[in-house]
mmCIF file of C-alpha atoms in Angstrom:
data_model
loop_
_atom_site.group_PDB
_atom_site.id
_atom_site.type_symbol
_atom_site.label_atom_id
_atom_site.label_comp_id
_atom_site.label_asym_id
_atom_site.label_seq_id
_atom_site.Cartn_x
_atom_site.Cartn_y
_atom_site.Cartn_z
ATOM 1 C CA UNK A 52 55.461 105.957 124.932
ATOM 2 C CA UNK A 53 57.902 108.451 123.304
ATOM 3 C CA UNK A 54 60.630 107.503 124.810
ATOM 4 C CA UNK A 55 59.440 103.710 123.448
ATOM 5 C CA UNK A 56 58.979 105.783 119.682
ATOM 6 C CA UNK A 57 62.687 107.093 120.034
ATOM 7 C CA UNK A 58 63.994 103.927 121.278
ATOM 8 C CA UNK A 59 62.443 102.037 117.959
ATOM 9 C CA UNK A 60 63.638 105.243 115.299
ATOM 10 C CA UNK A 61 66.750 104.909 116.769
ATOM 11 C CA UNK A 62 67.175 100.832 116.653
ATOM 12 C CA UNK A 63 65.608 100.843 113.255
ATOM 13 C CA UNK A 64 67.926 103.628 112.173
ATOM 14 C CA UNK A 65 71.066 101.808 113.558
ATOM 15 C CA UNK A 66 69.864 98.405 111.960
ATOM 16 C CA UNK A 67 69.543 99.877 108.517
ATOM 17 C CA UNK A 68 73.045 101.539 109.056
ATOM 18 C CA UNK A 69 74.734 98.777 110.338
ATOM 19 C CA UNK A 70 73.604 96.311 107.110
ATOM 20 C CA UNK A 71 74.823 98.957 104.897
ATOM 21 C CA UNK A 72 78.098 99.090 106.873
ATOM 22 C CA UNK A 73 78.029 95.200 106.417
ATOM 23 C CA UNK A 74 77.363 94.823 102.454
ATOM 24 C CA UNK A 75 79.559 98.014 101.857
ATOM 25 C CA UNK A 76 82.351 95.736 103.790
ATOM 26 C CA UNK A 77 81.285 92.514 101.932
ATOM 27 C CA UNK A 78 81.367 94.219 98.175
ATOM 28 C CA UNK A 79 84.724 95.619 98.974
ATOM 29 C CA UNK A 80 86.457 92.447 100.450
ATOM 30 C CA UNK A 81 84.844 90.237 97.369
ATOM 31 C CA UNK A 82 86.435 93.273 94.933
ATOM 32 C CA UNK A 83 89.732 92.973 96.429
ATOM 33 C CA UNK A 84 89.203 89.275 96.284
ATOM 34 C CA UNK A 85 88.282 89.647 93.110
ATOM 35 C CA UNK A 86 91.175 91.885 92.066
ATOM 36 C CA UNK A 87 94.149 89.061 94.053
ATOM 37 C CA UNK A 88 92.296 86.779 92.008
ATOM 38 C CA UNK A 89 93.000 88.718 88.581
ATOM 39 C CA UNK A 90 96.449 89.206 89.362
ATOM 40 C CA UNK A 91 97.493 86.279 91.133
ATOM 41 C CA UNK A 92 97.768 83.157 88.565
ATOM 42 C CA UNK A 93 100.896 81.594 87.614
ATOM 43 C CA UNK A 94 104.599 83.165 88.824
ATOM 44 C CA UNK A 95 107.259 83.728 86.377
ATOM 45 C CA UNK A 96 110.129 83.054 88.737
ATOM 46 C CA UNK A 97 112.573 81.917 85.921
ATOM 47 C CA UNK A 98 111.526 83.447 82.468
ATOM 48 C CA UNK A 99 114.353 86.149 82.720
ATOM 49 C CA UNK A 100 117.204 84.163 83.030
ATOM 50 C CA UNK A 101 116.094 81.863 80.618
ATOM 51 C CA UNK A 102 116.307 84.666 77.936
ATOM 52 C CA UNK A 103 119.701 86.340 79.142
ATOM 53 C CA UNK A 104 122.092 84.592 77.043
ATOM 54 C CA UNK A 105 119.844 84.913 73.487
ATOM 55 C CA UNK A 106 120.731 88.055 71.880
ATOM 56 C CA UNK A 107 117.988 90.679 70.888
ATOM 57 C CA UNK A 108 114.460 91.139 73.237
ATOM 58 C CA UNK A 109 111.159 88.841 73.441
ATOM 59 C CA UNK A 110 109.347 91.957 74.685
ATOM 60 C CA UNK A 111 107.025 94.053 73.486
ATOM 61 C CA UNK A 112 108.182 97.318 74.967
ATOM 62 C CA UNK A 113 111.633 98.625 75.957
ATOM 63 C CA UNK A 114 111.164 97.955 79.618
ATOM 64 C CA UNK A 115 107.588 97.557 82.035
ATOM 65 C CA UNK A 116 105.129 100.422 81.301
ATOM 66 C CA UNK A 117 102.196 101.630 83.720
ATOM 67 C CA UNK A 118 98.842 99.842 82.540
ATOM 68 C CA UNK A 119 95.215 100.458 83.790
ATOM 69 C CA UNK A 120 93.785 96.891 83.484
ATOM 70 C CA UNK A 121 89.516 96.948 82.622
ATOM 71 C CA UNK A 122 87.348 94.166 83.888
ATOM 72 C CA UNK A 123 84.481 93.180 82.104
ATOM 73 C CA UNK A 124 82.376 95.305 84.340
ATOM 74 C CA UNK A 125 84.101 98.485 83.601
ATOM 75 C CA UNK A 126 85.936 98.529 87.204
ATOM 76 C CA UNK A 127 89.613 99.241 86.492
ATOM 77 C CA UNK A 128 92.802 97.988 88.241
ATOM 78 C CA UNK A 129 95.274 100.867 87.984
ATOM 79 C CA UNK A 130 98.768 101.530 87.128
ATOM 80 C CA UNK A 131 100.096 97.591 87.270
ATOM 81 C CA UNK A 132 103.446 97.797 85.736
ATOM 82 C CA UNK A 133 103.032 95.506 83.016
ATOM 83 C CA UNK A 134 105.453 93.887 80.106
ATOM 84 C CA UNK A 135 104.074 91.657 76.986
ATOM 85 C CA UNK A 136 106.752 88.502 76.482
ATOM 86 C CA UNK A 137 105.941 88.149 72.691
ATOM 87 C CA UNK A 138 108.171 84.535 72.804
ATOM 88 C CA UNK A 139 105.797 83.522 75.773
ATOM 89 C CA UNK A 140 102.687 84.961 74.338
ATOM 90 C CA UNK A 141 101.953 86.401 77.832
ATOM 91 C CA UNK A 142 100.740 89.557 79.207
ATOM 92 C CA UNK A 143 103.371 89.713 82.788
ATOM 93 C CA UNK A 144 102.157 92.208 85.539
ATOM 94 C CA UNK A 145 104.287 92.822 88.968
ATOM 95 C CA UNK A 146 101.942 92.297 91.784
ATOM 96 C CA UNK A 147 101.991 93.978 94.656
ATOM 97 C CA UNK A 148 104.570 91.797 96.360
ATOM 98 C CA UNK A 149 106.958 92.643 93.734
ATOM 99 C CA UNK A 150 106.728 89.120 91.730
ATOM 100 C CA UNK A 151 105.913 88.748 88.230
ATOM 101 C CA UNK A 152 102.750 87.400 87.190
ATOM 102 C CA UNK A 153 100.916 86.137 84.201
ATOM 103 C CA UNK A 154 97.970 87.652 83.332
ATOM 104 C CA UNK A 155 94.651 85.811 82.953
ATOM 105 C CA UNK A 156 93.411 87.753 80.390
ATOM 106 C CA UNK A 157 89.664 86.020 80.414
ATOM 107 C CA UNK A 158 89.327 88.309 83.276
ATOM 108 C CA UNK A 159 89.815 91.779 81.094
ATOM 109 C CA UNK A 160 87.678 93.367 78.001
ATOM 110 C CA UNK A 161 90.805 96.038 77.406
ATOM 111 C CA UNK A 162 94.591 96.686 78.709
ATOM 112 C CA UNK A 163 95.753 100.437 78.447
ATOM 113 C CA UNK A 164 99.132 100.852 78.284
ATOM 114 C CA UNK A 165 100.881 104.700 79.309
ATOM 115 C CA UNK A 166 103.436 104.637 76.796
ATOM 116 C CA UNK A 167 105.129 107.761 76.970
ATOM 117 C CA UNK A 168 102.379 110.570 76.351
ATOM 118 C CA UNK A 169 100.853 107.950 74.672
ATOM 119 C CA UNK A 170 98.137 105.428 75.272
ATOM 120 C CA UNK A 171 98.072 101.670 73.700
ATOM 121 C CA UNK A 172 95.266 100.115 73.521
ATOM 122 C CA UNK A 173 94.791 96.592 74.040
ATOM 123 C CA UNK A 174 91.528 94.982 72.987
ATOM 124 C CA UNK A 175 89.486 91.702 71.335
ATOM 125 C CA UNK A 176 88.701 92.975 67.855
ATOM 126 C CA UNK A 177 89.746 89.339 65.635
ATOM 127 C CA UNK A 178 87.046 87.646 65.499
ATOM 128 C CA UNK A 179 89.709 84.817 64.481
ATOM 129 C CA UNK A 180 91.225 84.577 67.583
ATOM 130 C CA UNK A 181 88.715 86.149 70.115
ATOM 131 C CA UNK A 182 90.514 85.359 73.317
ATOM 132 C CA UNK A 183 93.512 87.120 72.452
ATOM 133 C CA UNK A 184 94.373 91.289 72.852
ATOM 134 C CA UNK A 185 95.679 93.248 69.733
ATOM 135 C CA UNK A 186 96.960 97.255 69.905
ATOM 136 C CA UNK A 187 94.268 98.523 68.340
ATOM 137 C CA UNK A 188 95.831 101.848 66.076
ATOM 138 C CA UNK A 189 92.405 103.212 64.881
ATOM 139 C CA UNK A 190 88.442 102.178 64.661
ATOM 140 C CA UNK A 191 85.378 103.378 63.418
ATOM 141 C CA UNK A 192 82.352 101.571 61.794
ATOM 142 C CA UNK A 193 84.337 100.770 58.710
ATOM 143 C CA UNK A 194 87.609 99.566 59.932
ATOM 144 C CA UNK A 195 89.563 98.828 62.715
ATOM 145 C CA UNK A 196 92.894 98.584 62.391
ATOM 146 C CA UNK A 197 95.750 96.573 64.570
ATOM 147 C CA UNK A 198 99.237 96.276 65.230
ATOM 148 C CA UNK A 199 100.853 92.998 66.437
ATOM 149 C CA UNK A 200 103.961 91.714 67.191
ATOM 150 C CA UNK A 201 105.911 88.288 67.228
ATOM 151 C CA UNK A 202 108.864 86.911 68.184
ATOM 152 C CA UNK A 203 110.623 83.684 66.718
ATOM 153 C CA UNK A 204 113.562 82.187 68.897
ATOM 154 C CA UNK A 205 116.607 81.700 65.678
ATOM 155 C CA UNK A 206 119.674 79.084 66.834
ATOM 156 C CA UNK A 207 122.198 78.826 64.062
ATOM 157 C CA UNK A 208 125.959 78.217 63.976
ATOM 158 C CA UNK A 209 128.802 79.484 61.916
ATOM 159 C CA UNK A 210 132.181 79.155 61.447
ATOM 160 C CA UNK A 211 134.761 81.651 62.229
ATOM 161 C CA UNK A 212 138.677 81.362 62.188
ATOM 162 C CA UNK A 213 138.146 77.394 62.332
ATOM 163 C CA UNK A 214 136.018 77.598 65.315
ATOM 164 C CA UNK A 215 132.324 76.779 65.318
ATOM 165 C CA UNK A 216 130.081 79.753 66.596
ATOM 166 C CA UNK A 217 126.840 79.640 67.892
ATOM 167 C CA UNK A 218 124.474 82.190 66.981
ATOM 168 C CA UNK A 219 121.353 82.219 69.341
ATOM 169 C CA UNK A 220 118.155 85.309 69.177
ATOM 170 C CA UNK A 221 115.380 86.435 69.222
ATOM 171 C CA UNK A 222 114.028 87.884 65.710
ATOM 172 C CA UNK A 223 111.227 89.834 66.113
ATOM 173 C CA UNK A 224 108.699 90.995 63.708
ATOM 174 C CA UNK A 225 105.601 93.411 63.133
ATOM 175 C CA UNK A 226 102.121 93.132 61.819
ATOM 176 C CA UNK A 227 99.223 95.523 60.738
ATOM 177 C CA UNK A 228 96.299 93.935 60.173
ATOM 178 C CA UNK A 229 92.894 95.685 59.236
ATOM 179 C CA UNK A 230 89.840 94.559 59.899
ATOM 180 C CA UNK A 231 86.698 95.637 57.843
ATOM 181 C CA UNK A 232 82.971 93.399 57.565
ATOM 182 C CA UNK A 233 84.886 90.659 60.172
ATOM 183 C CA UNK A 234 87.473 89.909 57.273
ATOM 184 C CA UNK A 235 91.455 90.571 57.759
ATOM 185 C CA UNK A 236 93.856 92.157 55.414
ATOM 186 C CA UNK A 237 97.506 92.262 55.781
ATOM 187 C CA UNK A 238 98.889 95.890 55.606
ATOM 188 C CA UNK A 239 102.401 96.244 54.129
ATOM 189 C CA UNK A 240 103.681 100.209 55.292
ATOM 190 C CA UNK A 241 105.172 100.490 52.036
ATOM 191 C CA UNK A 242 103.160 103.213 50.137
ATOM 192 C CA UNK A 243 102.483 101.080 46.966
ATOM 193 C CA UNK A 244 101.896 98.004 48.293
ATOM 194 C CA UNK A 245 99.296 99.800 51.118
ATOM 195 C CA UNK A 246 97.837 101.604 48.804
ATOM 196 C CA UNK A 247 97.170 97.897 46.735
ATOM 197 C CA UNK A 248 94.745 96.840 50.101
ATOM 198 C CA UNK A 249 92.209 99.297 49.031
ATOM 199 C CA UNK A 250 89.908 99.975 45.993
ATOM 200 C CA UNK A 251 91.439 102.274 43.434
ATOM 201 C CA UNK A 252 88.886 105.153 44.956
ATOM 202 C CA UNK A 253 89.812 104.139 48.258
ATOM 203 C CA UNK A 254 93.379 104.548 47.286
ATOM 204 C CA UNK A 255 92.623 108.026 45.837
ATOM 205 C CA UNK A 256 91.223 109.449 48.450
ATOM 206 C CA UNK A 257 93.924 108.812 50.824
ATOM 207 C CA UNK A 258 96.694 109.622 48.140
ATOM 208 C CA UNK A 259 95.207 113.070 47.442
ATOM 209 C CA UNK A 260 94.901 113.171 51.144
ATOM 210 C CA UNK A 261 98.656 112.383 51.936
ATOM 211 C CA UNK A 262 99.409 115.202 49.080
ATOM 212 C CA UNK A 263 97.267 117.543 51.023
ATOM 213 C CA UNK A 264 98.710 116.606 54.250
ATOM 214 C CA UNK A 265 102.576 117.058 53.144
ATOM 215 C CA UNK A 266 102.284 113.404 54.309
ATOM 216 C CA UNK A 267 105.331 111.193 52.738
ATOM 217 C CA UNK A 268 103.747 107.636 53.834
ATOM 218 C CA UNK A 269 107.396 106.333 55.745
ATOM 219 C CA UNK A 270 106.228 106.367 58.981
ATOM 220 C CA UNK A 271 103.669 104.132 61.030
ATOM 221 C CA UNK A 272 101.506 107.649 61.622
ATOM 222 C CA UNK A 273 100.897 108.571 58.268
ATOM 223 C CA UNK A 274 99.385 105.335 57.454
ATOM 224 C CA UNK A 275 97.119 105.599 60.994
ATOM 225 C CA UNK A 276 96.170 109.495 59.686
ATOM 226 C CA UNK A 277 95.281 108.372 56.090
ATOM 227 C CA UNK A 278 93.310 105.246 57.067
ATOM 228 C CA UNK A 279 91.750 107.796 59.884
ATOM 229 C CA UNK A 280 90.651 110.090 57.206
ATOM 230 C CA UNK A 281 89.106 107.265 54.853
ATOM 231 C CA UNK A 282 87.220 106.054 57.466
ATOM 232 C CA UNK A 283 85.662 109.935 58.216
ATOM 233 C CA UNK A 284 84.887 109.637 54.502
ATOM 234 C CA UNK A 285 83.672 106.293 54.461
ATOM 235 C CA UNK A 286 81.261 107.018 57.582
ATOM 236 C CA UNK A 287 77.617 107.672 56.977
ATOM 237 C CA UNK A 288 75.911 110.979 57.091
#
């Protein structure tokens, strides 16, 4: 009879072990499933030599950055090198076989982006155009406010010493956009036309703060700090 006793503790014990084996196993292939899924839509087999005779870049950044890519669920896919074609309006990773890849970004709530000793921010905060990811710069309950980028392919000719030339590039442009009570403001980052966007107190506070600060308003961080700090003040008690 003990021997029976042992015999059932120990097929019992084996059973409940070997079906958490088994789901462990299933809930890591459907992951990694998952994950080939996420990174494996269309190639871009062609997209770079298409741009190598238009002067200027379609890109976001310099060259491919490190990115930790966040499902809905909070599970994150890390360090994808990753590059935004602005002329494309794609996100492009490198998969693991070395080929580039657009993203499907209906599979990701944020992209974060190691720039440097930075980190970019990538998330859906227009409520205009909800499917799409925007550098987010700074947010709080007051404001949130974004940084975009866009390219526009320019093909003109001219003539020089009686021969026709053919000018052909990319002219790219940048946005900041803020975003307070679900409506959008355009941001100019010239001091007196940012300064304009807000209500005369508004614009007081962050001009006395600027003075404070030594802060000369020429430079994207000044603008991030004093919309930072009106948003401190702004925030209730």
């Amino acid at each position: 009879m003990r021997h029976l006793l042992t015999f059932l503790v120990l097929f019992i014990t084996y059973s409940m072990t070997g079906q958490s084996v088994i789901r462990h196993t299933v809930e890591v292939k459907a992951m990694q499933k998952y994950k080939a899924l996420a990174l494996g839509n269309d190639d871009v087999d062609t997209t770079i030599s298409l741009y190598h005779n238009i002067d200027g870049t379609p890109y976001y950044y310099p060259e491919k950055q490190s990115a930790d890519l966040v499902l809905h669920d909070g599970y994150i896919i890390e360090d994808i090198p990753l590059q935004i074609d602005l002329y494309a309006n794609e996100f492009v990773v490198t998969n693991e076989k070395g080929t580039d890849t657009y993203l499907d970004l209906n599979f990701y709530k944020e992209i974060k982006v190691n720039y440097g000793l930075e980190v970019h921010h990538f998330k859906r905060v227009r409520p205009d155009r909800p499917e799409e990811l925007f550098q987010v710069l700074y947010e709080d309950e007051n404001f949130t406010l974004i940084k975009s980028k866009e390219v526009k392919h320019v093909e003109s000719s001219l003539i020089n010493s009686g021969q026709r030339e053919t000018i052909n590039k990319f002219d790219q442009s940048t946005h900041y956009d803020l975003i307070r009570n679900s409506e959008i403001a355009r941001l100019s980052l010239k001091k007196k036309k940012f300064y304009k966007s807000f209500s005369s107190k508004e614009a007081d506070i962050m001009k006395a703060y600027a003075k404070k600060e030594g802060l000369k308003m020429n430079e994207e961080a000044h603008f991030i700090k004093a919309v930072s700090y009106l948003g401190q003040i702004l925030a209730p008690k």
